[in-house]
Amino acid sequence: MNKSNHTTVIGATPEGAGDPQAAARAVREMFTAIAPRYDLLNHLLSFNVDRLWWRKTARRFAGVLSRPEASVLDLCCGTGDMTFALLRQAGKSGGRIIGADFSHAMLQRAGAKSEGTALRWIEADALRLPFHEERFDLVTSAFGFRNLADYDAGLREIVRVLRPEGECGILDFAEPRGMVGKVYRIYFKRVLPGLGTVISGVRGPYAYLPSSVERFPEPAEMLERMRVAGFREVSWTPYTLGIAGLYWGRK
């Protein structure tokens, strides 16, 4: 596949998934299987750098989050770590933050972690969100957008639910270049899958992770896809030597 061809509709393709519907089912099953140890593995396998990435992303949207009337959606929220980072950044203004995911098991853990907060959780498919048009001032997604069965459809759905001038932040892995990239690929493709499998007791998700990052569009292509979907301003900010990065867009 030519990664520079933005006219090609692409999305996550777990092993054995022959169409978008099968891919979506496979992804849901994988995340359901690893939900009990998902948080532990995220922190352990990233050496806790993931916490820094969430905080940095939340700070990027401090202006939106400081507005008491702002409505915020954290898409593909998993167990809610990005959602909690948004809440901490918003402070007393955080009563309008919703986390959405299509994995019931993940949302159960998010709900248990959020007792005593004003956060709300909704079980929903990111490609068919149960929200009216122009509902949100901010939509974020941390390490979940990459798992959608159709990236372009996901971007169009985000644009649909954003208000005019609304912002989007997609935080996800990237493939760094140079010597850093070589070392990173050894860890990411050889070490991480083995560790994840041993600790979680489930092989599929951590064997799938490196291939999903490799398949994900490179920054230039992703930014072009965002423009085509309807964002009039876009940018990409690399985090930690390009291991991850934030895609930003304004409707």
Short mmCIF file of C-alpha atoms in Angstrom, two decimals:
data_model
loop_
_atom_site.label_atom_id
_atom_site.label_comp_id
_atom_site.label_asym_id
_atom_site.label_seq_id
_atom_site.Cartn_x
_atom_site.Cartn_y
_atom_site.Cartn_z
CA MET A 1 0.00 0.00 0.00
CA ASN A 2 1.23 3.51 -0.84
CA LYS A 3 0.96 5.47 2.41
CA SER A 4 1.09 8.76 0.54
CA ASN A 5 -2.14 8.07 -1.33
CA HIS A 6 -4.75 9.77 0.82
CA THR A 7 -7.59 8.73 -1.51
CA THR A 8 -7.26 5.14 -0.32
CA VAL A 9 -9.59 4.34 2.56
CA ILE A 10 -7.60 2.57 5.22
CA GLY A 11 -8.10 1.51 8.81
CA ALA A 12 -7.10 -1.04 11.39
CA THR A 13 -6.76 -4.59 10.06
CA PRO A 14 -6.19 -7.16 12.82
CA GLU A 15 -5.01 -10.55 11.62
CA GLY A 16 -7.84 -12.52 10.05
CA ALA A 17 -10.16 -9.51 9.59
CA GLY A 18 -11.30 -9.40 5.98
CA ASP A 19 -13.58 -6.34 6.09
CA PRO A 20 -14.22 -3.25 8.29
CA GLN A 21 -16.95 -4.98 10.30
CA ALA A 22 -14.68 -7.92 11.10
CA ALA A 23 -11.86 -5.53 11.97
CA ALA A 24 -14.08 -3.63 14.41
CA ARG A 25 -15.18 -6.87 16.09
CA ALA A 26 -11.59 -8.08 16.38
CA VAL A 27 -10.42 -4.81 17.94
CA ARG A 28 -13.30 -4.84 20.45
CA GLU A 29 -12.50 -8.43 21.42
CA MET A 30 -8.80 -7.63 21.89
CA PHE A 31 -9.42 -4.69 24.18
CA THR A 32 -12.04 -6.60 26.15
CA ALA A 33 -9.47 -9.36 26.72
CA ILE A 34 -6.77 -7.02 28.07
CA ALA A 35 -9.04 -4.63 30.03
CA PRO A 36 -8.15 -6.06 33.49
CA ARG A 37 -4.46 -5.18 33.09
CA TYR A 38 -4.70 -2.42 30.52
CA ASP A 39 -3.63 0.44 32.80
CA LEU A 40 -0.73 -1.50 34.31
CA LEU A 41 0.59 -2.48 30.91
CA ASN A 42 0.29 1.02 29.46
CA HIS A 43 2.38 2.50 32.26
CA LEU A 44 4.86 -0.35 32.41
CA LEU A 45 5.51 -0.73 28.69
CA SER A 46 5.84 3.03 28.14
CA PHE A 47 8.01 3.51 31.25
CA ASN A 48 5.28 5.89 32.52
CA VAL A 49 5.93 8.33 29.67
CA ASP A 50 2.28 7.91 28.65
CA ARG A 51 1.27 9.98 31.69
CA LEU A 52 3.41 12.84 30.40
CA TRP A 53 1.81 12.61 26.95
CA TRP A 54 -1.72 12.82 28.36
CA ARG A 55 -0.87 15.82 30.54
CA LYS A 56 0.86 17.60 27.67
CA THR A 57 -2.12 17.02 25.40
CA ALA A 58 -4.58 18.30 28.01
CA ARG A 59 -2.47 21.44 28.48
CA ARG A 60 -2.62 22.04 24.72
CA PHE A 61 -6.37 22.55 25.13
CA ALA A 62 -6.27 24.58 28.33
CA GLY A 63 -8.08 27.47 26.66
CA VAL A 64 -11.09 25.36 25.70
CA LEU A 65 -11.11 23.43 28.96
CA SER A 66 -11.12 26.60 31.07
CA ARG A 67 -14.48 27.66 29.65
CA PRO A 68 -17.31 26.57 31.98
CA GLU A 69 -19.70 26.10 29.05
CA ALA A 70 -17.33 24.00 26.92
CA SER A 71 -18.54 20.55 25.90
CA VAL A 72 -15.79 17.93 25.51
CA LEU A 73 -15.71 14.39 24.10
CA ASP A 74 -12.83 11.97 24.66
CA LEU A 75 -13.22 9.41 21.91
CA CYS A 76 -11.97 5.80 22.12
CA CYS A 77 -11.35 6.63 25.78
CA GLY A 78 -10.53 3.12 27.00
CA THR A 79 -10.23 3.17 30.78
CA GLY A 80 -10.24 6.96 30.77
CA ASP A 81 -6.69 8.11 31.35
CA MET A 82 -6.91 10.88 28.74
CA THR A 83 -10.37 11.79 30.04
CA PHE A 84 -8.99 12.19 33.57
CA ALA A 85 -6.14 14.36 32.25
CA LEU A 86 -8.72 16.62 30.61
CA LEU A 87 -10.68 16.79 33.86
CA ARG A 88 -7.61 17.73 35.87
CA GLN A 89 -6.75 20.47 33.37
CA ALA A 90 -10.33 21.76 33.39
CA GLY A 91 -10.54 21.85 37.18
CA LYS A 92 -13.93 23.12 38.35
CA SER A 93 -14.94 23.65 34.72
CA GLY A 94 -14.85 19.91 33.95
CA GLY A 95 -18.50 18.97 34.34
CA ARG A 96 -19.17 18.64 30.61
CA ILE A 97 -16.60 15.98 29.71
CA ILE A 98 -17.80 12.71 28.19
CA GLY A 99 -15.71 9.60 27.56
CA ALA A 100 -16.87 7.29 24.77
CA ASP A 101 -15.66 3.82 23.80
CA PHE A 102 -17.14 0.73 22.17
CA SER A 103 -15.60 -1.68 24.70
CA HIS A 104 -17.97 -2.28 27.60
CA ALA A 105 -15.18 -3.84 29.66
CA MET A 106 -13.00 -0.74 29.29
CA LEU A 107 -15.85 1.58 30.26
CA GLN A 108 -16.58 -0.49 33.35
CA ARG A 109 -13.06 0.16 34.59
CA ALA A 110 -13.29 3.83 33.65
CA GLY A 111 -16.52 4.14 35.63
CA ALA A 112 -15.00 2.50 38.68
CA LYS A 113 -12.05 4.92 38.56
CA SER A 114 -14.27 7.99 38.19
CA GLU A 115 -16.51 7.66 41.24
CA GLY A 116 -16.98 11.05 42.85
CA THR A 117 -16.31 13.00 39.63
CA ALA A 118 -18.68 14.60 37.13
CA LEU A 119 -17.32 12.52 34.23
CA ARG A 120 -19.84 10.69 32.04
CA TRP A 121 -19.23 7.52 30.02
CA ILE A 122 -21.04 6.36 26.90
CA GLU A 123 -20.66 3.08 25.04
CA ALA A 124 -20.52 4.11 21.39
CA ASP A 125 -18.95 3.35 18.02
CA ALA A 126 -16.60 6.16 16.94
CA LEU A 127 -17.79 5.77 13.35
CA ARG A 128 -21.47 6.23 14.32
CA LEU A 129 -21.57 8.56 17.30
CA PRO A 130 -24.95 9.03 19.04
CA PHE A 131 -24.63 12.82 19.12
CA HIS A 132 -26.24 15.64 17.16
CA GLU A 133 -24.16 17.73 14.78
CA GLU A 134 -22.06 20.53 16.26
CA ARG A 135 -22.36 19.24 19.82
CA PHE A 136 -18.76 19.60 21.09
CA ASP A 137 -16.14 22.31 21.43
CA LEU A 138 -13.33 19.76 21.73
CA VAL A 139 -12.89 16.13 20.67
CA THR A 140 -9.80 14.20 21.75
CA SER A 141 -8.60 10.66 21.21
CA ALA A 142 -5.50 9.14 22.80
CA PHE A 143 -4.05 5.95 21.30
CA GLY A 144 -7.46 4.81 20.12
CA PHE A 145 -8.08 6.47 16.77
CA ARG A 146 -5.43 4.22 15.18
CA ASN A 147 -7.69 1.24 15.88
CA LEU A 148 -10.66 2.49 13.86
CA ALA A 149 -11.68 0.38 10.89
CA ASP A 150 -11.89 3.50 8.68
CA TYR A 151 -9.71 6.52 9.50
CA ASP A 152 -11.39 8.86 7.04
CA ALA A 153 -14.87 8.02 8.30
CA GLY A 154 -13.65 8.60 11.85
CA LEU A 155 -12.31 12.04 10.95
CA ARG A 156 -15.56 12.97 9.20
CA GLU A 157 -17.54 11.92 12.26
CA ILE A 158 -15.35 14.07 14.50
CA VAL A 159 -15.89 17.05 12.18
CA ARG A 160 -19.64 16.39 12.22
CA VAL A 161 -19.96 16.58 16.01
CA LEU A 162 -17.60 19.57 16.40
CA ARG A 163 -19.00 23.07 16.59
CA PRO A 164 -17.65 25.74 14.22
CA GLU A 165 -14.18 26.74 15.46
CA GLY A 166 -14.12 23.54 17.54
CA GLU A 167 -10.81 21.76 18.07
CA CYS A 168 -9.64 18.18 17.77
CA GLY A 169 -6.61 16.45 19.26
CA ILE A 170 -5.56 12.95 18.20
CA LEU A 171 -2.65 11.59 20.26
CA ASP A 172 -1.07 8.47 18.87
CA PHE A 173 2.15 6.59 18.24
CA ALA A 174 4.47 7.44 15.37
CA GLU A 175 7.59 5.89 13.86
CA PRO A 176 10.68 7.98 14.75
CA ARG A 177 13.55 8.12 12.31
CA GLY A 178 17.32 7.83 12.63
CA MET A 179 19.10 5.95 15.42
CA VAL A 180 16.22 6.61 17.83
CA GLY A 181 13.90 4.95 15.35
CA LYS A 182 16.11 1.88 15.04
CA VAL A 183 16.30 1.36 18.80
CA TYR A 184 12.61 2.09 19.20
CA ARG A 185 11.62 -0.43 16.53
CA ILE A 186 13.63 -3.18 18.21
CA TYR A 187 11.80 -2.53 21.48
CA PHE A 188 8.40 -1.95 19.91
CA LYS A 189 8.41 -4.91 17.53
CA ARG A 190 10.39 -7.52 19.49
CA VAL A 191 10.45 -6.72 23.20
CA LEU A 192 7.09 -5.05 23.85
CA PRO A 193 4.89 -7.77 22.26
CA GLY A 194 6.56 -10.45 24.38
CA LEU A 195 6.28 -8.50 27.63
CA GLY A 196 2.68 -7.54 26.93
CA THR A 197 1.74 -11.12 26.18
CA VAL A 198 3.38 -12.49 29.34
CA ILE A 199 1.84 -9.91 31.67
CA SER A 200 -1.64 -9.84 30.12
CA GLY A 201 -1.81 -13.54 29.34
CA VAL A 202 -3.23 -12.63 25.92
CA ARG A 203 -1.11 -12.75 22.77
CA GLY A 204 -3.19 -11.03 20.09
CA PRO A 205 -3.31 -7.37 21.21
CA TYR A 206 0.42 -6.93 21.74
CA ALA A 207 1.35 -8.69 18.53
CA TYR A 208 -1.16 -6.44 16.74
CA LEU A 209 0.14 -3.17 18.26
CA PRO A 210 3.35 -2.76 16.18
CA SER A 211 1.57 -3.58 12.93
CA SER A 212 -1.20 -1.09 13.70
CA VAL A 213 1.37 1.69 14.20
CA GLU A 214 3.19 0.72 11.01
CA ARG A 215 -0.08 0.85 9.07
CA PHE A 216 -1.18 4.20 10.51
CA PRO A 217 -0.67 7.15 8.11
CA GLU A 218 2.53 9.14 8.41
CA PRO A 219 2.11 12.72 9.71
CA ALA A 220 2.00 14.43 6.31
CA GLU A 221 -0.64 12.03 5.03
CA MET A 222 -2.67 12.19 8.23
CA LEU A 223 -2.74 15.99 8.08
CA GLU A 224 -3.94 15.84 4.48
CA ARG A 225 -6.67 13.39 5.47
CA MET A 226 -7.75 15.84 8.19
CA ARG A 227 -7.98 18.66 5.64
CA VAL A 228 -10.03 16.51 3.28
CA ALA A 229 -12.36 15.56 6.15
CA GLY A 230 -13.14 19.22 6.80
CA PHE A 231 -10.54 20.69 9.17
CA ARG A 232 -9.41 24.12 7.93
CA GLU A 233 -6.34 24.28 10.20
CA VAL A 234 -4.14 21.28 11.07
CA SER A 235 -0.76 20.57 12.65
CA TRP A 236 1.33 17.76 14.11
CA THR A 237 3.51 18.07 17.22
CA PRO A 238 5.97 15.22 17.94
CA TYR A 239 6.37 14.02 21.53
CA THR A 240 9.47 12.32 22.99
CA LEU A 241 11.70 12.27 19.90
CA GLY A 242 8.77 11.41 17.65
CA ILE A 243 7.69 8.21 19.41
CA ALA A 244 4.24 9.73 19.71
CA GLY A 245 2.66 12.92 18.50
CA LEU A 246 -0.43 15.12 18.64
CA TYR A 247 -2.50 15.79 15.56
CA TRP A 248 -4.41 19.05 16.03
CA GLY A 249 -7.23 20.39 13.94
CA ARG A 250 -9.67 23.29 13.97
CA LYS A 251 -12.99 23.03 12.20
#
